PDB file of C-alpha atoms in Angstrom:
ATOM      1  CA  UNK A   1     223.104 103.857 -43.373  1.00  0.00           C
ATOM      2  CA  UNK A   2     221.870 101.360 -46.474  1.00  0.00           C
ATOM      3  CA  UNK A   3     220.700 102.675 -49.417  1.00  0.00           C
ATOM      4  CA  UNK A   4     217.023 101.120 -48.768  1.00  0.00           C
ATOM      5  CA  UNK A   5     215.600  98.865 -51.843  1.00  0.00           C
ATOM      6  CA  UNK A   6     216.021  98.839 -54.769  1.00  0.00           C
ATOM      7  CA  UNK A   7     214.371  97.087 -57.106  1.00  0.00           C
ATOM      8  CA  UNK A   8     214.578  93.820 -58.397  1.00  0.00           C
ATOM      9  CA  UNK A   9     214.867  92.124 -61.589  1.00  0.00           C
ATOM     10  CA  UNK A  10     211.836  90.363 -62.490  1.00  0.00           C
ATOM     11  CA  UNK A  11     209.710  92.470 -59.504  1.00  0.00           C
ATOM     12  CA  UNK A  12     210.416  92.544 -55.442  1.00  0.00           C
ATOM     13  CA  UNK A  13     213.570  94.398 -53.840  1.00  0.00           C
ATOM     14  CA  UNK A  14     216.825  94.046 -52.616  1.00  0.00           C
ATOM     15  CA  UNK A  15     218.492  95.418 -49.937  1.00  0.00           C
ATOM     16  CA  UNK A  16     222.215  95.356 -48.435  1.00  0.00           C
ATOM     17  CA  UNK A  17     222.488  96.076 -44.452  1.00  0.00           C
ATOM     18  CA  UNK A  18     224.739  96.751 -42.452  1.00  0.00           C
ATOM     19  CA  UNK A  19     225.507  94.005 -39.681  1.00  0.00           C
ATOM     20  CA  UNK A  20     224.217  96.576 -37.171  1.00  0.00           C
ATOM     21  CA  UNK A  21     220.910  97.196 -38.898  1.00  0.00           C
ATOM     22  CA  UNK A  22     220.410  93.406 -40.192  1.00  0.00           C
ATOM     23  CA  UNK A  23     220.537  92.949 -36.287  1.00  0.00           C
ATOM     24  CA  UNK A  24     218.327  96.258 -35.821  1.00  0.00           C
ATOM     25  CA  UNK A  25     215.764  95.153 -37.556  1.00  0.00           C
ATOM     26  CA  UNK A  26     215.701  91.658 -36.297  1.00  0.00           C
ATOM     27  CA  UNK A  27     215.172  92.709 -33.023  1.00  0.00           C
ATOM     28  CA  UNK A  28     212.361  95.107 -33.127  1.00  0.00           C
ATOM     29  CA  UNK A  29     211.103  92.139 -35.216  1.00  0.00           C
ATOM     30  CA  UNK A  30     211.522  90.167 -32.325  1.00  0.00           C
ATOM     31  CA  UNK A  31     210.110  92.780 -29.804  1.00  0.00           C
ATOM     32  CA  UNK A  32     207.161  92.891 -32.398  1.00  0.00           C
ATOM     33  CA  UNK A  33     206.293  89.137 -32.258  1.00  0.00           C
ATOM     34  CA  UNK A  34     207.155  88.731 -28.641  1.00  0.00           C
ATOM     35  CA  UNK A  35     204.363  91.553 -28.017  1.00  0.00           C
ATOM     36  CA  UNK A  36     202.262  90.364 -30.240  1.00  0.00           C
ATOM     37  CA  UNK A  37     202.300  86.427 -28.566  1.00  0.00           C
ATOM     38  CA  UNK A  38     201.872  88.098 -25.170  1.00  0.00           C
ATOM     39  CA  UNK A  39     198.431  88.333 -24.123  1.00  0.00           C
ATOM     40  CA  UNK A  40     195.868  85.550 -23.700  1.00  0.00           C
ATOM     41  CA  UNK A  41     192.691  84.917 -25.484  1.00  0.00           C
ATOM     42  CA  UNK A  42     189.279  84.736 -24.241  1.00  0.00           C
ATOM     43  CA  UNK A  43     188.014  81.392 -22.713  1.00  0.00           C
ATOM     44  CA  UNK A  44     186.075  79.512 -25.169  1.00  0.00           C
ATOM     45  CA  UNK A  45     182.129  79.655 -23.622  1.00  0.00           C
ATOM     46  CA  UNK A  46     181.605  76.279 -25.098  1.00  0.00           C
ATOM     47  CA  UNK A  47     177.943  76.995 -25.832  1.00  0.00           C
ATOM     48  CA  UNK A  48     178.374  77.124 -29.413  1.00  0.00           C
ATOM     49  CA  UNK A  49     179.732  74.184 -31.909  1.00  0.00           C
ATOM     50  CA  UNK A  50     180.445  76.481 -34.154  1.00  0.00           C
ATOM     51  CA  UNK A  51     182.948  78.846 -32.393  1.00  0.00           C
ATOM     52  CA  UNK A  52     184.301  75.370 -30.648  1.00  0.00           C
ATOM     53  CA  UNK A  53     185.426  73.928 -34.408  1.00  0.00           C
ATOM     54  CA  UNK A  54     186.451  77.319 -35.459  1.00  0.00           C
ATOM     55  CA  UNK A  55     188.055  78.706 -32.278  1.00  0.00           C
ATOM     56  CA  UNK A  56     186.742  81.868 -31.963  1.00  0.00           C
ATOM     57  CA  UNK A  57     188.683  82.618 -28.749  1.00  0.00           C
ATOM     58  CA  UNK A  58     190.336  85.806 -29.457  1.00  0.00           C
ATOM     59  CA  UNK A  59     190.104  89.006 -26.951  1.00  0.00           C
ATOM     60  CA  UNK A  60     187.075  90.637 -26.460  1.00  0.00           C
ATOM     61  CA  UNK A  61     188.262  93.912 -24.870  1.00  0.00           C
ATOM     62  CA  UNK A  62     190.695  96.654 -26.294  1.00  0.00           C
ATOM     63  CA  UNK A  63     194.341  95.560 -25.421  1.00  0.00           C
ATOM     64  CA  UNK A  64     195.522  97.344 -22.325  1.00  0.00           C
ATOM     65  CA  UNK A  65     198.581  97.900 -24.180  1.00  0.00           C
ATOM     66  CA  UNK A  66     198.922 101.678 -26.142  1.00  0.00           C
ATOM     67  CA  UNK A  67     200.464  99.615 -29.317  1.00  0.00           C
ATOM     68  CA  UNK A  68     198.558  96.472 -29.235  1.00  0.00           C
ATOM     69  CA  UNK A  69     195.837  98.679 -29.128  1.00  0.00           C
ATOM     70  CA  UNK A  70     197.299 101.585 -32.323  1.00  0.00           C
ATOM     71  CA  UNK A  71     198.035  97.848 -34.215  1.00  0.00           C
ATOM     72  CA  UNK A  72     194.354  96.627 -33.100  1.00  0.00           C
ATOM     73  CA  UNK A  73     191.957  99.949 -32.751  1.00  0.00           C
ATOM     74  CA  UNK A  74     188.418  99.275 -32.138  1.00  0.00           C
ATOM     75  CA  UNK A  75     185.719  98.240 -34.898  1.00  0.00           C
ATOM     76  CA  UNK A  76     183.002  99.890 -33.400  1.00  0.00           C
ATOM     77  CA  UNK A  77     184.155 102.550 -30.746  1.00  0.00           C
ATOM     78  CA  UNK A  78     180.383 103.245 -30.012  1.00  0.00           C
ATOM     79  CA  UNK A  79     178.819  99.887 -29.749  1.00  0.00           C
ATOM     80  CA  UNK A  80     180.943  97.891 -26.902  1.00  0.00           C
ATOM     81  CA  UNK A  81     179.096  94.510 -27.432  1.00  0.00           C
ATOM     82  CA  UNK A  82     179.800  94.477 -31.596  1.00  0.00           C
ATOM     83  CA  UNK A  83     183.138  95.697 -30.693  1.00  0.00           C
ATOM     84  CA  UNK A  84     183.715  93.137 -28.617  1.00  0.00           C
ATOM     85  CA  UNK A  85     182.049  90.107 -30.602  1.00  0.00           C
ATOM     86  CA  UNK A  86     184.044  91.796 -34.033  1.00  0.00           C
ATOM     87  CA  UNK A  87     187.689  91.509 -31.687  1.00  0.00           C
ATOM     88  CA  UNK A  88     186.900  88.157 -31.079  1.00  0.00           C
ATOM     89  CA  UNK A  89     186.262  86.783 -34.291  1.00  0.00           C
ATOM     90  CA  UNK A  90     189.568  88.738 -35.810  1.00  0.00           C
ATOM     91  CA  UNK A  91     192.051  89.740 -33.424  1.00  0.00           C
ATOM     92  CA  UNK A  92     193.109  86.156 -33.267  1.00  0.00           C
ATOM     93  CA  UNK A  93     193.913  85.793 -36.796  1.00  0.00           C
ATOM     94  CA  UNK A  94     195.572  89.285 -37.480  1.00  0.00           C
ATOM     95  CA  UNK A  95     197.922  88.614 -34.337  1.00  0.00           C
ATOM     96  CA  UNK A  96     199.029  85.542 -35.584  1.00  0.00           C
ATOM     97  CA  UNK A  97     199.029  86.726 -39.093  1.00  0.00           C
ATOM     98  CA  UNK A  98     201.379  89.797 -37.847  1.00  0.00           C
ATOM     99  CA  UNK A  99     203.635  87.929 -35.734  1.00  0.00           C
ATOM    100  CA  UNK A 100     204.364  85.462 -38.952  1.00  0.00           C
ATOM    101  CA  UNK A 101     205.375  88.539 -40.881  1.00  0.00           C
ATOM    102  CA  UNK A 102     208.028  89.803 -38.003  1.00  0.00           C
ATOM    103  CA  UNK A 103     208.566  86.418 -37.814  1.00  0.00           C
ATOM    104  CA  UNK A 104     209.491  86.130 -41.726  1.00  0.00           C
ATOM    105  CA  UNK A 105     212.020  89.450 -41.413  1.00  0.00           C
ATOM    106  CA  UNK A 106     213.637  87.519 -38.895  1.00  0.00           C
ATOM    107  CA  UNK A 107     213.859  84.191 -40.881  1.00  0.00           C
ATOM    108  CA  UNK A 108     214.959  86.254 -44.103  1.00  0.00           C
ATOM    109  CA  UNK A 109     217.885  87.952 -42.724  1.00  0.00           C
ATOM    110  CA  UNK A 110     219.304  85.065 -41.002  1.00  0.00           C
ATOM    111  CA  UNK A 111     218.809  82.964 -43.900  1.00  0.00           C
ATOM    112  CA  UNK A 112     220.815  86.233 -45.695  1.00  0.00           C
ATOM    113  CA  UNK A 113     224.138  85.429 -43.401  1.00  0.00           C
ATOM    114  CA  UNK A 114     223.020  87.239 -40.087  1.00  0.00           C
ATOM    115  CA  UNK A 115     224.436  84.996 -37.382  1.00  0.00           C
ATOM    116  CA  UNK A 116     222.662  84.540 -34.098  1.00  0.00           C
ATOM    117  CA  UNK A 117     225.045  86.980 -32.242  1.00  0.00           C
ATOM    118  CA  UNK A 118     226.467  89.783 -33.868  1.00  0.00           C
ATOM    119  CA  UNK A 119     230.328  89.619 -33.604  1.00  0.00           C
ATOM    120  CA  UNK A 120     231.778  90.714 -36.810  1.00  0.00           C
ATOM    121  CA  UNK A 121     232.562  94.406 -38.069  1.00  0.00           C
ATOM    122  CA  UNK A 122     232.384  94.736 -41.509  1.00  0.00           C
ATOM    123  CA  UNK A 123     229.409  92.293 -42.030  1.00  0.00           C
ATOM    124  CA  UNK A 124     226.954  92.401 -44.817  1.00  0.00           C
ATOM    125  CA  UNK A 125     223.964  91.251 -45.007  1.00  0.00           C
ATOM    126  CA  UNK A 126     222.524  91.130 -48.992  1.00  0.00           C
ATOM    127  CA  UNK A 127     218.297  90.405 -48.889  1.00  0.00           C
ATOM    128  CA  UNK A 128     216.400  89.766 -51.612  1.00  0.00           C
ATOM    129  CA  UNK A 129     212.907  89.623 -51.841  1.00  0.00           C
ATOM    130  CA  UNK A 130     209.920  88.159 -54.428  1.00  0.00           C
ATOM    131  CA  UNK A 131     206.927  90.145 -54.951  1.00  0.00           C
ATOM    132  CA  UNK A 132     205.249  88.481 -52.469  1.00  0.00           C
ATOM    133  CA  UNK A 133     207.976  89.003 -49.894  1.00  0.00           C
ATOM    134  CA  UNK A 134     208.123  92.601 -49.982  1.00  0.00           C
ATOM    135  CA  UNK A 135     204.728  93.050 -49.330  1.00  0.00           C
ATOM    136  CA  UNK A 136     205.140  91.309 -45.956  1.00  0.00           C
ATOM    137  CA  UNK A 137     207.878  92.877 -44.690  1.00  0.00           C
ATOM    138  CA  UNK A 138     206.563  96.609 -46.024  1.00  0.00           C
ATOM    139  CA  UNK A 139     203.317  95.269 -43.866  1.00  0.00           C
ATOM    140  CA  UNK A 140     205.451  94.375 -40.765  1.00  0.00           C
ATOM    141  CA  UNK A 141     207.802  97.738 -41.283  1.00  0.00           C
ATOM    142  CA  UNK A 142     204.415  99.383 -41.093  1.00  0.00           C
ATOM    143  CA  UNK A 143     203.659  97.553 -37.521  1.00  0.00           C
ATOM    144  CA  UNK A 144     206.911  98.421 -36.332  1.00  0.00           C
ATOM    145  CA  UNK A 145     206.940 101.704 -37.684  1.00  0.00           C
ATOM    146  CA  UNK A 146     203.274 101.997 -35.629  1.00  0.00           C
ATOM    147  CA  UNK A 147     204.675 100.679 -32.165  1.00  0.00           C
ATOM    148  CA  UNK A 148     207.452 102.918 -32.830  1.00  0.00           C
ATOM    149  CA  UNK A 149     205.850 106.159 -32.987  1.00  0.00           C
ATOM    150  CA  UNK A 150     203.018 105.085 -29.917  1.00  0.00           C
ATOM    151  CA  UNK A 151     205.781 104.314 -27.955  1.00  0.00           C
ATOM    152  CA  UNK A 152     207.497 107.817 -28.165  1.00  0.00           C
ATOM    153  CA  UNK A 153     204.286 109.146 -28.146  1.00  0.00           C
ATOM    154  CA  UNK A 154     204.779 110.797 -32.396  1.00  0.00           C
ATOM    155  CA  UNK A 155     202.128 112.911 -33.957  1.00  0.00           C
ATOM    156  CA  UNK A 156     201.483 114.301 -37.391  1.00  0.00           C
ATOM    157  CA  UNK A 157     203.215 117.721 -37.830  1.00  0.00           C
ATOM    158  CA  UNK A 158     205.342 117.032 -34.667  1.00  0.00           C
ATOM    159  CA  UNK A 159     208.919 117.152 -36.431  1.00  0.00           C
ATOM    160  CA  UNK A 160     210.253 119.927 -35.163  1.00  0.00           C
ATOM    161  CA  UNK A 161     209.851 118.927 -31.579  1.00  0.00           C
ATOM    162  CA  UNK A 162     211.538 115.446 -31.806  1.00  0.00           C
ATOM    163  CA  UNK A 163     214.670 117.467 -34.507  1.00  0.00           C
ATOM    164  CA  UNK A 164     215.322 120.081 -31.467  1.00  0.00           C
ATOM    165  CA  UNK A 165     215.683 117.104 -28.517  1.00  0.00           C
ATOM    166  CA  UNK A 166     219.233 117.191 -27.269  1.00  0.00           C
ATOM    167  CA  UNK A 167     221.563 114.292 -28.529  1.00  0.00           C
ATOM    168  CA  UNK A 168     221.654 112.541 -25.376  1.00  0.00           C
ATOM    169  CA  UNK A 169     218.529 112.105 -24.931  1.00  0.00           C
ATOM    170  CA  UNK A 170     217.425 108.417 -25.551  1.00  0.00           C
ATOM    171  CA  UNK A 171     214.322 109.542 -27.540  1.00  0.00           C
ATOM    172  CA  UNK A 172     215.938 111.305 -29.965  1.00  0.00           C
ATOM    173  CA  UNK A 173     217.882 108.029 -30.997  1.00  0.00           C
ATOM    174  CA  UNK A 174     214.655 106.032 -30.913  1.00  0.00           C
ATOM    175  CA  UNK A 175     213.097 108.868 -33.239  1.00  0.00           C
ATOM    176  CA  UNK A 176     216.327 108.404 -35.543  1.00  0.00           C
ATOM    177  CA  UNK A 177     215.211 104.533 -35.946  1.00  0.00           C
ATOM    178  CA  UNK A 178     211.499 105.684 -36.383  1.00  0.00           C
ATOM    179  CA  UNK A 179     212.372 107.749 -39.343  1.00  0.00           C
ATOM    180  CA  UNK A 180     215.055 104.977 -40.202  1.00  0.00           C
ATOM    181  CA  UNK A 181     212.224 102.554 -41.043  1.00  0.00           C
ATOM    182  CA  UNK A 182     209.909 104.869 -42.566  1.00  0.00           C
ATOM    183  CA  UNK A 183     213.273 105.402 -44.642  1.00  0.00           C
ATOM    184  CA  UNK A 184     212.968 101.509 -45.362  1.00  0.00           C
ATOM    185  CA  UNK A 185     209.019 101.548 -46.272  1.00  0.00           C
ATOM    186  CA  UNK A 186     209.450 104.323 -48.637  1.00  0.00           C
ATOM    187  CA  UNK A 187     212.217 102.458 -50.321  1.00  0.00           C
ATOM    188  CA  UNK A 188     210.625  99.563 -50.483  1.00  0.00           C
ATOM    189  CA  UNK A 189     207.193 101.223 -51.963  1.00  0.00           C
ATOM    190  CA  UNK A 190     209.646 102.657 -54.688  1.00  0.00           C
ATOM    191  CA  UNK A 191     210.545  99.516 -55.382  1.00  0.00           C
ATOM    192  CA  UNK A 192     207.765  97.853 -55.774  1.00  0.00           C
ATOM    193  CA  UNK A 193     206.014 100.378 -57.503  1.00  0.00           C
ATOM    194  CA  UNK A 194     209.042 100.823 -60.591  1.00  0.00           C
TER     195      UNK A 194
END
């Protein structure tokens, strides 16, 4: 397992992965943004001129999806028509902005020597990130980190439970990359925070 980051001269982080979890990372990255492009907007009423320059076509209606819906909880939970009017003025925008920040993990470690298959044993992969950088990926870590735990169903205090399941049970490898990546955000917050 990496070290995490550490920080960087002049601010941001560096990293070294493995090829393994260079490749790790980019595809929950990948299963992020592919989740993230996969549900369609509202149609556009067309009554307004407004919403029609501004497309204001986002979702209306709490994703049907457990993490879509953890990554985009409900404004108001006791008002259904704000709710729904605040979903479709945002969840637009905070997709798209999400998916560009899974997207820019992905872009990073390929542009750090990842190739497009993973073939090689004994591959590095060396990242470094500006200020700006590290904020994005702690941000999309977070998101991951979020579909992560709603997928296996993790809940505060629940440790023991998911330390106790047998070895061959899938979970408890999906739980190891869970606390993997919170590994990762905590390094990075270290970092940045030096």
């Amino acid at each position: 397992m990496s070290d995490g980051f550490q920080r960087r001269r002049g601010g941001g982080a560096i990293a070294t992965f493995s090829g393994f979890e260079a490749d790790l990372l980019r595809s929950l990255a990948s299963q992020l943004v592919e989740l993230l492009r996969n549900e369609t907007a509202a149609p556009n009423s067309g009554e307004d001129p407004l919403e029609e320059m501004l497309d204001f076509s986002g979702p209306t209606t709490e994703p049907d999806d457990p993490v879509l819906a953890r990554l985009f909880p409900t404004a108001y939970p006791h008002d259904v028509e704000a709710a729904g009017e605040f979903r479709r003025f945002t969840e637009g925008t905070l997709r798209d902005h999400k998916a560009r920040g899974a997207g820019d993990i992905i872009e990073t470690l390929e542009e750090a020597g990842l190739p497009p298959e993973l073939d090689e044993n004994g591959l590095t992969v060396d990242v470094e990130l500006d200020p700006s950088e590290s904020v994005t990926w702690l941000k999309s870590l977070t998101d991951i980190r979020l579909a992560l735990a709603t997928r296996l169903g993790v809940e505060e205090g629940d440790e023991g439970y998911w330390e106790q399941l047998p070895e061959e049970d899938p979970r408890a490898h999906v739980y190891d990359i869970y606390q993997w990546v919170g590994y990762l955000q905590e390094t990075l917050v270290d970092s940045l925070s030096r």
